[in-house]
Tab-separated table of C-alpha atoms in Angstrom:
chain	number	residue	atom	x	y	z
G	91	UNK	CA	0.000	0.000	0.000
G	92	UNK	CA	2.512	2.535	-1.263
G	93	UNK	CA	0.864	5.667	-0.797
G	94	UNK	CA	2.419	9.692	-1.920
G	95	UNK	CA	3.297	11.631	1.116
G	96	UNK	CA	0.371	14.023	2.783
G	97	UNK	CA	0.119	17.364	2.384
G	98	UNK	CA	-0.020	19.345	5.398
G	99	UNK	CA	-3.472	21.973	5.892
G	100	UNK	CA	-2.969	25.359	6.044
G	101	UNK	CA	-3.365	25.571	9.737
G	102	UNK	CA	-0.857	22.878	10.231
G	103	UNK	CA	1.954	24.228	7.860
G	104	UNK	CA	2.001	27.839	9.976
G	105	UNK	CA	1.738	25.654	13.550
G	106	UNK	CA	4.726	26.640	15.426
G	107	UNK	CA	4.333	22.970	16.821
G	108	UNK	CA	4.322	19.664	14.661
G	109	UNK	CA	0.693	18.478	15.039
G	110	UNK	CA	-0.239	15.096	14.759
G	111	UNK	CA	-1.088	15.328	11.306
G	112	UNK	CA	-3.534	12.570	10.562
G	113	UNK	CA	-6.251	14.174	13.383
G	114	UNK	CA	-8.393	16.700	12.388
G	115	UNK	CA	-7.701	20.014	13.929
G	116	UNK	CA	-9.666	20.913	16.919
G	117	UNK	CA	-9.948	24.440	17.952
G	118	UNK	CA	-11.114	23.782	21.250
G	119	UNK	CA	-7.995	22.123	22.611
G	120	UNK	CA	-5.818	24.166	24.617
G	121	UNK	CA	-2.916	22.235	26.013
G	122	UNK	CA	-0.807	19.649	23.659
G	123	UNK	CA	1.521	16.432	24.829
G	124	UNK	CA	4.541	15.391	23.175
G	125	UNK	CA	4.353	12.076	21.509
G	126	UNK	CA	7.654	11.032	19.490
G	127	UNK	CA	7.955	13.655	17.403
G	128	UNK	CA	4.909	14.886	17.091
G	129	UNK	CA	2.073	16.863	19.303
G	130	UNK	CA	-0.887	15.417	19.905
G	131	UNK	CA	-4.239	17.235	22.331
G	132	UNK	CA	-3.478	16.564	25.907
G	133	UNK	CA	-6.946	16.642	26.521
G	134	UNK	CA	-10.316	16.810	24.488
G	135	UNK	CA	-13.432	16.488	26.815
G	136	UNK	CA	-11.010	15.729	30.046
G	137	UNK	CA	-8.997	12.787	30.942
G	138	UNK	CA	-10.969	10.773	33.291
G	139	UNK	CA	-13.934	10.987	30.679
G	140	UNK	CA	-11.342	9.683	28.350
G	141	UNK	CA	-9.577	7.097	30.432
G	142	UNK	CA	-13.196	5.741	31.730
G	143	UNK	CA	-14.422	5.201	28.183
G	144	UNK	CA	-12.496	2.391	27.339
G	145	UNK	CA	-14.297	0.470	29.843
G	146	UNK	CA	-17.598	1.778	29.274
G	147	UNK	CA	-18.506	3.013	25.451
G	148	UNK	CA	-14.642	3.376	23.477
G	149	UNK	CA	-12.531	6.002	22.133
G	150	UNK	CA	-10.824	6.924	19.047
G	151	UNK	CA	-6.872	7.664	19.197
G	152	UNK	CA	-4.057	8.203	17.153
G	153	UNK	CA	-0.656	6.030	17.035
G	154	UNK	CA	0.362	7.377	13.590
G	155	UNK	CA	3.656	8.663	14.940
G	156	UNK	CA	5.410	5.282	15.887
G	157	UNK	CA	7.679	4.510	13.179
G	158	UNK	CA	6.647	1.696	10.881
G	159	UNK	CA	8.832	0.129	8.065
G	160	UNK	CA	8.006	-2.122	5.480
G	161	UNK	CA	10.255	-5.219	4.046
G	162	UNK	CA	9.287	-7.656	1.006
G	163	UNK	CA	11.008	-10.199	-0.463
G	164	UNK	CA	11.628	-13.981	-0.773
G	165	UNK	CA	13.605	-13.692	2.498
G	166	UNK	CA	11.666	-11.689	4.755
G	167	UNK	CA	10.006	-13.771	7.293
G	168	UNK	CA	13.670	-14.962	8.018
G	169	UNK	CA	15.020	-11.854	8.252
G	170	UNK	CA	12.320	-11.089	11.240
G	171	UNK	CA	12.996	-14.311	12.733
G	172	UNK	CA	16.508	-13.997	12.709
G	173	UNK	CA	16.137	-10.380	14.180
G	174	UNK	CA	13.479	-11.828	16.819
G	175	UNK	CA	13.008	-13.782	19.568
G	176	UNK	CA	10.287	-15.199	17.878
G	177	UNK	CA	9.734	-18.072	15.680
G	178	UNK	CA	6.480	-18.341	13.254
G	179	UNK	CA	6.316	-21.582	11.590
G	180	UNK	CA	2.822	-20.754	10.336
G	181	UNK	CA	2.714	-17.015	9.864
G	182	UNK	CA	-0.304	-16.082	7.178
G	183	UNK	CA	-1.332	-13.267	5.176
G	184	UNK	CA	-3.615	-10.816	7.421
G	185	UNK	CA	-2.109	-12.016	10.893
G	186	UNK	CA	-0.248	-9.937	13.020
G	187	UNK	CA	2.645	-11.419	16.107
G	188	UNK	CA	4.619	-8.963	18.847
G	189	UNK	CA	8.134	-9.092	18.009
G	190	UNK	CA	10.596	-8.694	20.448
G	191	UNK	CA	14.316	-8.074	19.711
G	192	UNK	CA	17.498	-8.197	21.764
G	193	UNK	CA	20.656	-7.581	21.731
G	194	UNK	CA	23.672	-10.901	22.727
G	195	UNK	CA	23.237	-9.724	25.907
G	196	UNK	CA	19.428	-10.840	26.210
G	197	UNK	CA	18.230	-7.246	26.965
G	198	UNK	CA	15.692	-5.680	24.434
G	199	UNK	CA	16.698	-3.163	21.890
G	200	UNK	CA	12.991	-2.897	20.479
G	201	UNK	CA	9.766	-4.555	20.174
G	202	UNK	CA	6.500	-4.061	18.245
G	203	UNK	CA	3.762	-5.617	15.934
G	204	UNK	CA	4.534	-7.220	12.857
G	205	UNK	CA	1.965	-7.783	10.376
G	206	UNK	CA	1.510	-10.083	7.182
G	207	UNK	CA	0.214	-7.627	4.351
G	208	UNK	CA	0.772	-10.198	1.683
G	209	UNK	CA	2.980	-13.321	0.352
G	210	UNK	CA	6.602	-11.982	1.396
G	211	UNK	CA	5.189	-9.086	2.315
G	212	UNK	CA	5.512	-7.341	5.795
G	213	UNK	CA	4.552	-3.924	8.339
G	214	UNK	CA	6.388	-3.676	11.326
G	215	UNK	CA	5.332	-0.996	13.588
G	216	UNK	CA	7.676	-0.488	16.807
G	217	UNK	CA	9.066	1.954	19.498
G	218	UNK	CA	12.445	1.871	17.762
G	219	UNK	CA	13.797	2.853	14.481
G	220	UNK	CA	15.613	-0.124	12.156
G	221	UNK	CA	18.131	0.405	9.065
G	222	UNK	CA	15.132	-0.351	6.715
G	223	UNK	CA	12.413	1.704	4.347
G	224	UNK	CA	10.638	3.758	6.845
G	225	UNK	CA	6.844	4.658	6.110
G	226	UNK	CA	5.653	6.051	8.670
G	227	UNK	CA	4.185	9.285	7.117
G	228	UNK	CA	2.854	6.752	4.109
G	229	UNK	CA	0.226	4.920	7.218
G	230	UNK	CA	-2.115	6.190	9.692
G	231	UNK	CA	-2.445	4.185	12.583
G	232	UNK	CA	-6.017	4.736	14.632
G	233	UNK	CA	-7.153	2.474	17.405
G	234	UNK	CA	-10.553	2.549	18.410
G	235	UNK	CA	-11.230	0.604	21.708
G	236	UNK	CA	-13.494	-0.131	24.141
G	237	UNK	CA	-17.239	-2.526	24.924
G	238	UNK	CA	-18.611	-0.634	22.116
G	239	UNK	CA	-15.950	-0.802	19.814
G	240	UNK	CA	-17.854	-3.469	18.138
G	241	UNK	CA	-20.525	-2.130	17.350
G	242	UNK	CA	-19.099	1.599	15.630
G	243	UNK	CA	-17.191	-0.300	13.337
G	244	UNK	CA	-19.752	-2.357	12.199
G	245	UNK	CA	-22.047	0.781	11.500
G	246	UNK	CA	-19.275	2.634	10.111
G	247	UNK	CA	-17.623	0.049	7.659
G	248	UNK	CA	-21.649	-1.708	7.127
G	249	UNK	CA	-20.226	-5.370	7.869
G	250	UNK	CA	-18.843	-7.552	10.792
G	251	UNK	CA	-16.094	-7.533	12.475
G	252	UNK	CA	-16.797	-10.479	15.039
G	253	UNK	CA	-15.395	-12.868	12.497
G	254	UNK	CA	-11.803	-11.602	13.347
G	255	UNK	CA	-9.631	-13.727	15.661
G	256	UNK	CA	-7.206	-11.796	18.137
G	257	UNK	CA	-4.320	-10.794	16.001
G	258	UNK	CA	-5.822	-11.383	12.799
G	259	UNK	CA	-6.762	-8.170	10.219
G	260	UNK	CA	-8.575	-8.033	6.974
G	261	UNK	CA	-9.850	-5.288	4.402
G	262	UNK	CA	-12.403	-3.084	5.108
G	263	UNK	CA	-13.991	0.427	4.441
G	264	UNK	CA	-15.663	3.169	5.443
G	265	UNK	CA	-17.643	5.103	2.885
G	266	UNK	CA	-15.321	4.018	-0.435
G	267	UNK	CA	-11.917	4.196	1.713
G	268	UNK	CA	-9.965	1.123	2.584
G	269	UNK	CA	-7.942	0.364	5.364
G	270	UNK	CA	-6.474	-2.811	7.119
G	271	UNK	CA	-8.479	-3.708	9.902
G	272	UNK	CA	-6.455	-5.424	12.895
G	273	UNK	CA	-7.825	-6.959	16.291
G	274	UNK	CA	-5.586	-6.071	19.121
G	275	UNK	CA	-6.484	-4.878	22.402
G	276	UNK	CA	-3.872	-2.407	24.342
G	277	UNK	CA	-6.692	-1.012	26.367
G	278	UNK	CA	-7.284	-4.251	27.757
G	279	UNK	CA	-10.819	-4.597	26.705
G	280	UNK	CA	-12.006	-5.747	22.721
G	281	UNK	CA	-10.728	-2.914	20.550
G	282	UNK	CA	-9.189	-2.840	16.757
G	283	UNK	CA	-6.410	-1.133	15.006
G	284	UNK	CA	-6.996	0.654	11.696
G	285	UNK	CA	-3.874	0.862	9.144
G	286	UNK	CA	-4.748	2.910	6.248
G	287	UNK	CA	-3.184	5.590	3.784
G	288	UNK	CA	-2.623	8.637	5.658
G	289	UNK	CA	-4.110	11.006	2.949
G	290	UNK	CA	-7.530	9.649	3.553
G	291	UNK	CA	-6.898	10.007	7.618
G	292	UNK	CA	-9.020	12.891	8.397
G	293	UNK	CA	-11.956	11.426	6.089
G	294	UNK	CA	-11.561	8.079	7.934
G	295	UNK	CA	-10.963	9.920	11.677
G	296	UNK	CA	-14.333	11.822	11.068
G	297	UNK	CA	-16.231	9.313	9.744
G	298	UNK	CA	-16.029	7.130	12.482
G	299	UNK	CA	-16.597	9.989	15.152
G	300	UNK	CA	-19.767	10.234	13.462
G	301	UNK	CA	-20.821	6.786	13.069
G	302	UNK	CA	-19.612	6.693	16.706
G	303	UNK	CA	-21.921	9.372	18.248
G	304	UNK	CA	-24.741	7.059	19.188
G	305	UNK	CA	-22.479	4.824	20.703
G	306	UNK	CA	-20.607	7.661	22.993
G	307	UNK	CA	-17.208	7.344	21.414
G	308	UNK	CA	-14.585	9.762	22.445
G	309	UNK	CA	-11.339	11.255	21.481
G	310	UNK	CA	-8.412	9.740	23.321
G	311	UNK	CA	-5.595	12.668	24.700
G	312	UNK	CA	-2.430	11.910	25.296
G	313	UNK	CA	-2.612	12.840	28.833
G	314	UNK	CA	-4.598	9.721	29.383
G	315	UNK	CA	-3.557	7.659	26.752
G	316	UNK	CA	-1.072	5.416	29.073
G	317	UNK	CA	-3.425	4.446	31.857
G	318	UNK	CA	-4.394	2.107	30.044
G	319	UNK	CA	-0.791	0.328	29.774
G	320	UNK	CA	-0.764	0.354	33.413
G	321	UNK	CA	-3.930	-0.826	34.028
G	322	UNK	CA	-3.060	-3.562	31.349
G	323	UNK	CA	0.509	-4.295	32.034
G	324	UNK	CA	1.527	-3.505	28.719
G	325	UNK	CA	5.272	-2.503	29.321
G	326	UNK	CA	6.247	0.523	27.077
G	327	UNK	CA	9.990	1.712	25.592
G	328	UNK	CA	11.005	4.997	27.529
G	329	UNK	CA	8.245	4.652	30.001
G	330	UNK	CA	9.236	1.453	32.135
G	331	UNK	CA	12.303	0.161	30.472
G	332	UNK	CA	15.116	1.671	27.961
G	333	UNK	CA	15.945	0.376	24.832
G	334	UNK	CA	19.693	-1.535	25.089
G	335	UNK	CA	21.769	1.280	22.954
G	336	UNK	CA	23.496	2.693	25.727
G	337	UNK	CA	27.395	1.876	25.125
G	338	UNK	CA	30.119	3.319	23.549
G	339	UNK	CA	31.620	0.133	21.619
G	340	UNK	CA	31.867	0.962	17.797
G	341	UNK	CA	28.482	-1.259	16.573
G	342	UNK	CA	26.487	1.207	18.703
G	343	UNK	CA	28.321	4.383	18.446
G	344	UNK	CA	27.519	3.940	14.093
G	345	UNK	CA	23.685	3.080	14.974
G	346	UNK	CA	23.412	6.245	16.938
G	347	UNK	CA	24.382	7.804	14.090
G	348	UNK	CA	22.374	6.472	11.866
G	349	UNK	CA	19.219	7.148	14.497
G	350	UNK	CA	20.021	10.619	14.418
G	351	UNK	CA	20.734	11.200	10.837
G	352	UNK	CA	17.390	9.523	10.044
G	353	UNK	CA	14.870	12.259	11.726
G	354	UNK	CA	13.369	13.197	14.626
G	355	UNK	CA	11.131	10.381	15.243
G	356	UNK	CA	14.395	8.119	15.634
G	357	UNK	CA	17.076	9.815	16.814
G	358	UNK	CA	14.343	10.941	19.758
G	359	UNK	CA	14.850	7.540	21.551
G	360	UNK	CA	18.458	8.293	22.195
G	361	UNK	CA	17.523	11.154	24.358
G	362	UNK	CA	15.111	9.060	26.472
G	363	UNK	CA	16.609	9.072	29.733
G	364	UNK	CA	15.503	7.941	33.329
G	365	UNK	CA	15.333	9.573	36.686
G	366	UNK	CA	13.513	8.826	40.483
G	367	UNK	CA	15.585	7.332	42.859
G	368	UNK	CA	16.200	3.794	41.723
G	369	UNK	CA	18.662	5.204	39.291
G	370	UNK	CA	19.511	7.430	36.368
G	371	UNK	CA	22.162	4.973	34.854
G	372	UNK	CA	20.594	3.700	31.710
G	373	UNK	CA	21.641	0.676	31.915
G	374	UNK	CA	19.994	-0.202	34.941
G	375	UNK	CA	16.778	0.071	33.123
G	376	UNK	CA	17.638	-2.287	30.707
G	377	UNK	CA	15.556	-5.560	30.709
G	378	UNK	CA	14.974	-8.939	29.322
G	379	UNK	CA	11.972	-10.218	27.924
G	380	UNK	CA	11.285	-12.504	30.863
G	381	UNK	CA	11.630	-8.935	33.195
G	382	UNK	CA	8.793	-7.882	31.447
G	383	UNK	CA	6.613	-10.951	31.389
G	384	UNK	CA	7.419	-11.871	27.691
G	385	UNK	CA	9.223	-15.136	28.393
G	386	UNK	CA	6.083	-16.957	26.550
G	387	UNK	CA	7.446	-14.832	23.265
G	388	UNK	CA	10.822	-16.058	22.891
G	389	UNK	CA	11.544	-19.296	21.405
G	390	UNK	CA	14.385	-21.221	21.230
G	391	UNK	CA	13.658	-23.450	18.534
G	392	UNK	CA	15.513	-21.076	16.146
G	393	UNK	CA	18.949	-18.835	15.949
G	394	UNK	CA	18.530	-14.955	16.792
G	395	UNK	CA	20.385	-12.490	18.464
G	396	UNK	CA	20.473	-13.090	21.861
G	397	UNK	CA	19.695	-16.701	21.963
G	398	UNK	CA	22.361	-17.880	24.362
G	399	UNK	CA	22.141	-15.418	26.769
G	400	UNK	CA	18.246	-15.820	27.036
G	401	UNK	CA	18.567	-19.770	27.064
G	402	UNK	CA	20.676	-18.849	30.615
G	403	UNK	CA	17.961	-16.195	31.714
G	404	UNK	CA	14.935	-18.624	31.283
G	405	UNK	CA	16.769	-21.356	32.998
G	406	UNK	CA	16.072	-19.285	36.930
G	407	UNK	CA	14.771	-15.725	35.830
G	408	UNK	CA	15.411	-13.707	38.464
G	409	UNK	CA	12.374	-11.168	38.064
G	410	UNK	CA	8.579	-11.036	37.408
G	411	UNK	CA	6.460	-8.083	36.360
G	412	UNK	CA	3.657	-7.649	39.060
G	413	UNK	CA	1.129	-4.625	39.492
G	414	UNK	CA	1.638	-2.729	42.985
G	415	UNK	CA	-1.711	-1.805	45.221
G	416	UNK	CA	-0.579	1.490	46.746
G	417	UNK	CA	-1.712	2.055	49.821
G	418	UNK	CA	-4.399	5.130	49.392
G	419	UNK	CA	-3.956	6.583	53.095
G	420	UNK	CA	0.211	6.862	52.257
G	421	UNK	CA	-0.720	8.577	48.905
G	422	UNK	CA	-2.578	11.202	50.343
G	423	UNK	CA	-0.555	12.166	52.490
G	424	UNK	CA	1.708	12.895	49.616
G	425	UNK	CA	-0.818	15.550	48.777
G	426	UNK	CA	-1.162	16.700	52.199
G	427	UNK	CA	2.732	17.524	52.559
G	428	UNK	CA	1.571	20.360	50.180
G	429	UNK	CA	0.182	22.148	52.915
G	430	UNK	CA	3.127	21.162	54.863
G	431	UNK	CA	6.752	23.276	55.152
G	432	UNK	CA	8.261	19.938	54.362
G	433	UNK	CA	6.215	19.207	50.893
G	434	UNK	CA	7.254	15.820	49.185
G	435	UNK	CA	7.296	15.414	45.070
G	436	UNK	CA	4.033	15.895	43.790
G	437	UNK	CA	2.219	13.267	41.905
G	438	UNK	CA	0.413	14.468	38.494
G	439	UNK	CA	-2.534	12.768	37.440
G	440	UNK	CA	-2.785	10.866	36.395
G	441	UNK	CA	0.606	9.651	35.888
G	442	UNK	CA	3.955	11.944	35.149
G	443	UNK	CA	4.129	13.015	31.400
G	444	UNK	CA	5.644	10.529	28.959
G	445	UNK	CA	9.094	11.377	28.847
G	446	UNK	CA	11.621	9.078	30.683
G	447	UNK	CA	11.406	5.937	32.941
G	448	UNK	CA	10.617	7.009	36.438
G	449	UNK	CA	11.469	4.186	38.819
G	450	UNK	CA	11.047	4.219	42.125
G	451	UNK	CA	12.999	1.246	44.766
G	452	UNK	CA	10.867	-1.112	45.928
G	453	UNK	CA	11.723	-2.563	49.798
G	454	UNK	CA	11.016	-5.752	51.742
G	455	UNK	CA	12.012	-4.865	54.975
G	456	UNK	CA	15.389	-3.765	54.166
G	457	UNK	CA	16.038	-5.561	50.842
G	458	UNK	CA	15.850	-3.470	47.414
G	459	UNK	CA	13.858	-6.445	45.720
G	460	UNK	CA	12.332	-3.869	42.621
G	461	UNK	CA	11.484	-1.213	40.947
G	462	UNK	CA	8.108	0.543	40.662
G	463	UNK	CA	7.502	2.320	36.922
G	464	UNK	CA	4.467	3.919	35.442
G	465	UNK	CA	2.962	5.186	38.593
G	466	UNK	CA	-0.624	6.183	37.849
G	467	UNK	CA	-3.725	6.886	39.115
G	468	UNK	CA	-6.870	4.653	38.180
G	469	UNK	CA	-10.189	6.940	38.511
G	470	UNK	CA	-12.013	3.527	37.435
G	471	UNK	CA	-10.052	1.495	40.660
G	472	UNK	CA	-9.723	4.838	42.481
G	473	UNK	CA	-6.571	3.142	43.394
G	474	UNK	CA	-2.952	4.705	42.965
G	475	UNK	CA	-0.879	1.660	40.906
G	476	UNK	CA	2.745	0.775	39.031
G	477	UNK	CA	3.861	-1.742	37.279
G	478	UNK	CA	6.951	-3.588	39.071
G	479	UNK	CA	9.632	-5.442	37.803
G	480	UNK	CA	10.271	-7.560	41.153
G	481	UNK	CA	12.844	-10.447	42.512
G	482	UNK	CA	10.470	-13.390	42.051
G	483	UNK	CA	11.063	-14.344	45.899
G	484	UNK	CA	8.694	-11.458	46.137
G	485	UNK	CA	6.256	-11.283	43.722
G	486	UNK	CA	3.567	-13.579	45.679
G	487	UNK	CA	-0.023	-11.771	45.155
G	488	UNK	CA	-0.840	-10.463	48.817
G	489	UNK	CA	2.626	-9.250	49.987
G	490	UNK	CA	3.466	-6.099	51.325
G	491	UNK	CA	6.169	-4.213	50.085
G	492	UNK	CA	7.134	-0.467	50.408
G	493	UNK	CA	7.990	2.019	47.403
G	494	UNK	CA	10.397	4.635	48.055
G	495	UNK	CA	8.905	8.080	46.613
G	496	UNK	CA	10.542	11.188	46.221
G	497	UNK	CA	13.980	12.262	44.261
G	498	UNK	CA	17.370	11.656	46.609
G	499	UNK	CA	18.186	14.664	48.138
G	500	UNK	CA	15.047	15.776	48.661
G	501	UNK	CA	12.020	15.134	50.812
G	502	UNK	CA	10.939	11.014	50.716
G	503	UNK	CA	8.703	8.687	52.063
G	504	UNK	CA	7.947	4.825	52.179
G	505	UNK	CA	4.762	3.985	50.942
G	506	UNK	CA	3.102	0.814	51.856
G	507	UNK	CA	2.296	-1.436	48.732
G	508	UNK	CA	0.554	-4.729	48.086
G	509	UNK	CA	1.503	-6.907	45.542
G	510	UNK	CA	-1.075	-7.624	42.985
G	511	UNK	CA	-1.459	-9.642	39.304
G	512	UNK	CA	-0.328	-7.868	35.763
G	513	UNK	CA	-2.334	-6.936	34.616
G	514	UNK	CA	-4.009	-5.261	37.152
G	515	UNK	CA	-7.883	-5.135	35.351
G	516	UNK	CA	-8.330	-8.984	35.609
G	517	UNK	CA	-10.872	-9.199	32.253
């Protein structure tokens, strides 16, 4: 689906901002969040209308910005599988896997969804840029998600969508203009992913607002858009781990370079950085697939980069990724301190804008057994959470822990914690 590049409105070539380009303008939104490259509303009703709608009607949201790149050829699957942990004996046309990628080390450089378009023919969308043809500007990338997700596709593209299996996609349309349609749900509930040329992405954006209406479909903002991967335990580059291409050995040092020479979008990951007090070294935020609960994805019944390292890892891994409870009488009194001469770090809501991995130590007793990331309030749980990657002699459902909050150097404060399943919405 080679498509010509889009041409920018009017309003959006004299925008001192890049705007997400494939969302039509809104002239009632008055703040804007960073997302890759691009800026995207922070809000468009308010964010816990927006983050309770994926549980109750479903929302419309943009994920054109991640970098996609496509690859054909005789070879192609095998160049994936070499590339991945993953093996897929029985790939077919329309179905879509999470690839996960490492480096010899066994810590991930990069994951995302690769899709099938066609008979050697293959769309890889991901958090990290690759030495391939990029086409991300070619795509738009909508997901709309949610209990009624169902049924506003079916009255916008006139047929079903129940016949798709999880991770499946087919061709559809919406009033003449065709798009892949994809089953995935990130929000944790039934949603789909819409793949189409990105000059039809405001026709395609509105339409489906409109068929939506009846069904009380919002806009998704990026200052909620992430709850959900909390909620969900769906661990996210430059939010609760970093990418492995911190080093200075010579392979790395020449892929930075080519990251930066290649735009924005990818050199931006370099710059991801991490802070809180469980450390700012980058490397301690580097993880393995079975850190982040992706041990099912990697398969050993193939050669890829990192196989030997991850044969010893899944062996005894040492970690598990767990949702933390926090406890609510702790966290306000992290608010109180603001009426206090001794005020401790304040906690935005609900969760600290997407731009590095805050972690936070995680205690038993005395023992640094983990660290907390994504910290975010759930107005559906009314519950403050994180994810937690955790030593796996503590990751028992029902245990208490304590997370450390507050930067070193400053004001802190244990906060009780209990243990609890990822993810943490148990449908």
């Amino acid at each position: 689906m080679s498509t010509p590049k889009k041409t920018p409105t009017a309003s959006q070539e004299t925008s001192t901002l890049p705007i997400a380009p494939n969302v039509p303008a809104d002239p009632t939104v008055t703040s804007w969040t960073r997302f890759i490259g691009t800026f995207e509303a922070s809000e468009f009703t308010d964010w816990i209308d927006e983050s309770v709608s994926w549980k109750t009607t479903c929302y419309i949201g943009d994920w054109s910005p991640l970098l996609k790149i496509r690859v054909r050829g005789p070879d192609s699957k095998a160049f994936f599988e070499h590339l991945s942990t993953n093996h897929w004996p029985n790939f077919a046309i329309g179905q879509a896997k999470q690839a996960i990628f490492c480096r010899e080390n066994g810590t991930i450089v990069g994951e995302g969804v690769v899709m099938m378009l066609g008979q050697d023919d293959f769309i890889f969308t991901k958090k990290f840029d690759a030495k391939l043809d990029v086409v991300s500007d070619d795509w738009y990338l909508f997901q709309v998600q949610g209990p009624k997700s169902v049924e506003v596709m079916e009255a916008a593209t006139k047929s079903t969508v129940t016949d798709l299996k999880f991770m499946r996609s087919k061709r559809m349309s919406i009033d003449g203009l065709e798009f892949w349609c994809l089953r995935q749900g990130v929000s944790g509930e039934r949603g789909l992913e819409l793949w189409g040329p990105a000059e039809q992405a405001h026709a395609v954006y509105r339409a489906i607002l409109a068929y939506g209406t009846e069904f009380g479909i919002r806009q998704l903002g990026g200052r909620a858009k992430t709850v959900n991967h909390c909620e969900g335990a769906f661990p996210t580059p430059g939010l609760d781990f970093l990418p492995s291409v911190h080093g200075d050995d010579a392979e790395l040092l020449g892929y930075h370079e080519f990251l930066e020479e290649s735009g924005m979008s990818a050199g931006a990951f370099l710059h991801f950085g991490a802070s809180g007090n469980y450390g700012s070294k980058p490397s301690q935020h580097h993880r393995t697939p079975f850190d982040l609960g992706w041990g099912w994805l990697v398969n050993f019944d193939h050669d890829f980069i990192g196989k030997e390292a991850l044969a010893a890892f899944a062996r005894d891994p040492p970690n598990v990724l767990v949702t933390l409870e926090w406890n609510s009488e702790n966290v306000i009194d992290v608010y109180a301190s603001m009426f206090r001469q001794e005020t401790l770090e304040f906690m935005e809501l609900p969760r600290s804008p997407c731009k590095s991995v805050q972690g936070s130590s995680v205690y038993a007793g005395t023992d640094l057994v983990g660290c907390a990331v994504s910290r975010c309030y759930s107005y559906w749980f009314k519950k403050m959470i994180s994810l937690c990657i955790i030593d796996k002699r503590h990751a028992t459902p029902g245990q208490e822990v304590c997370v450390k909050w507050g930067q070193d150097g400053a004001p802190q404060k244990l906060i009780r914690a209990i243990v609890r399943r990822a993810p943490y919405k148990e449908d």
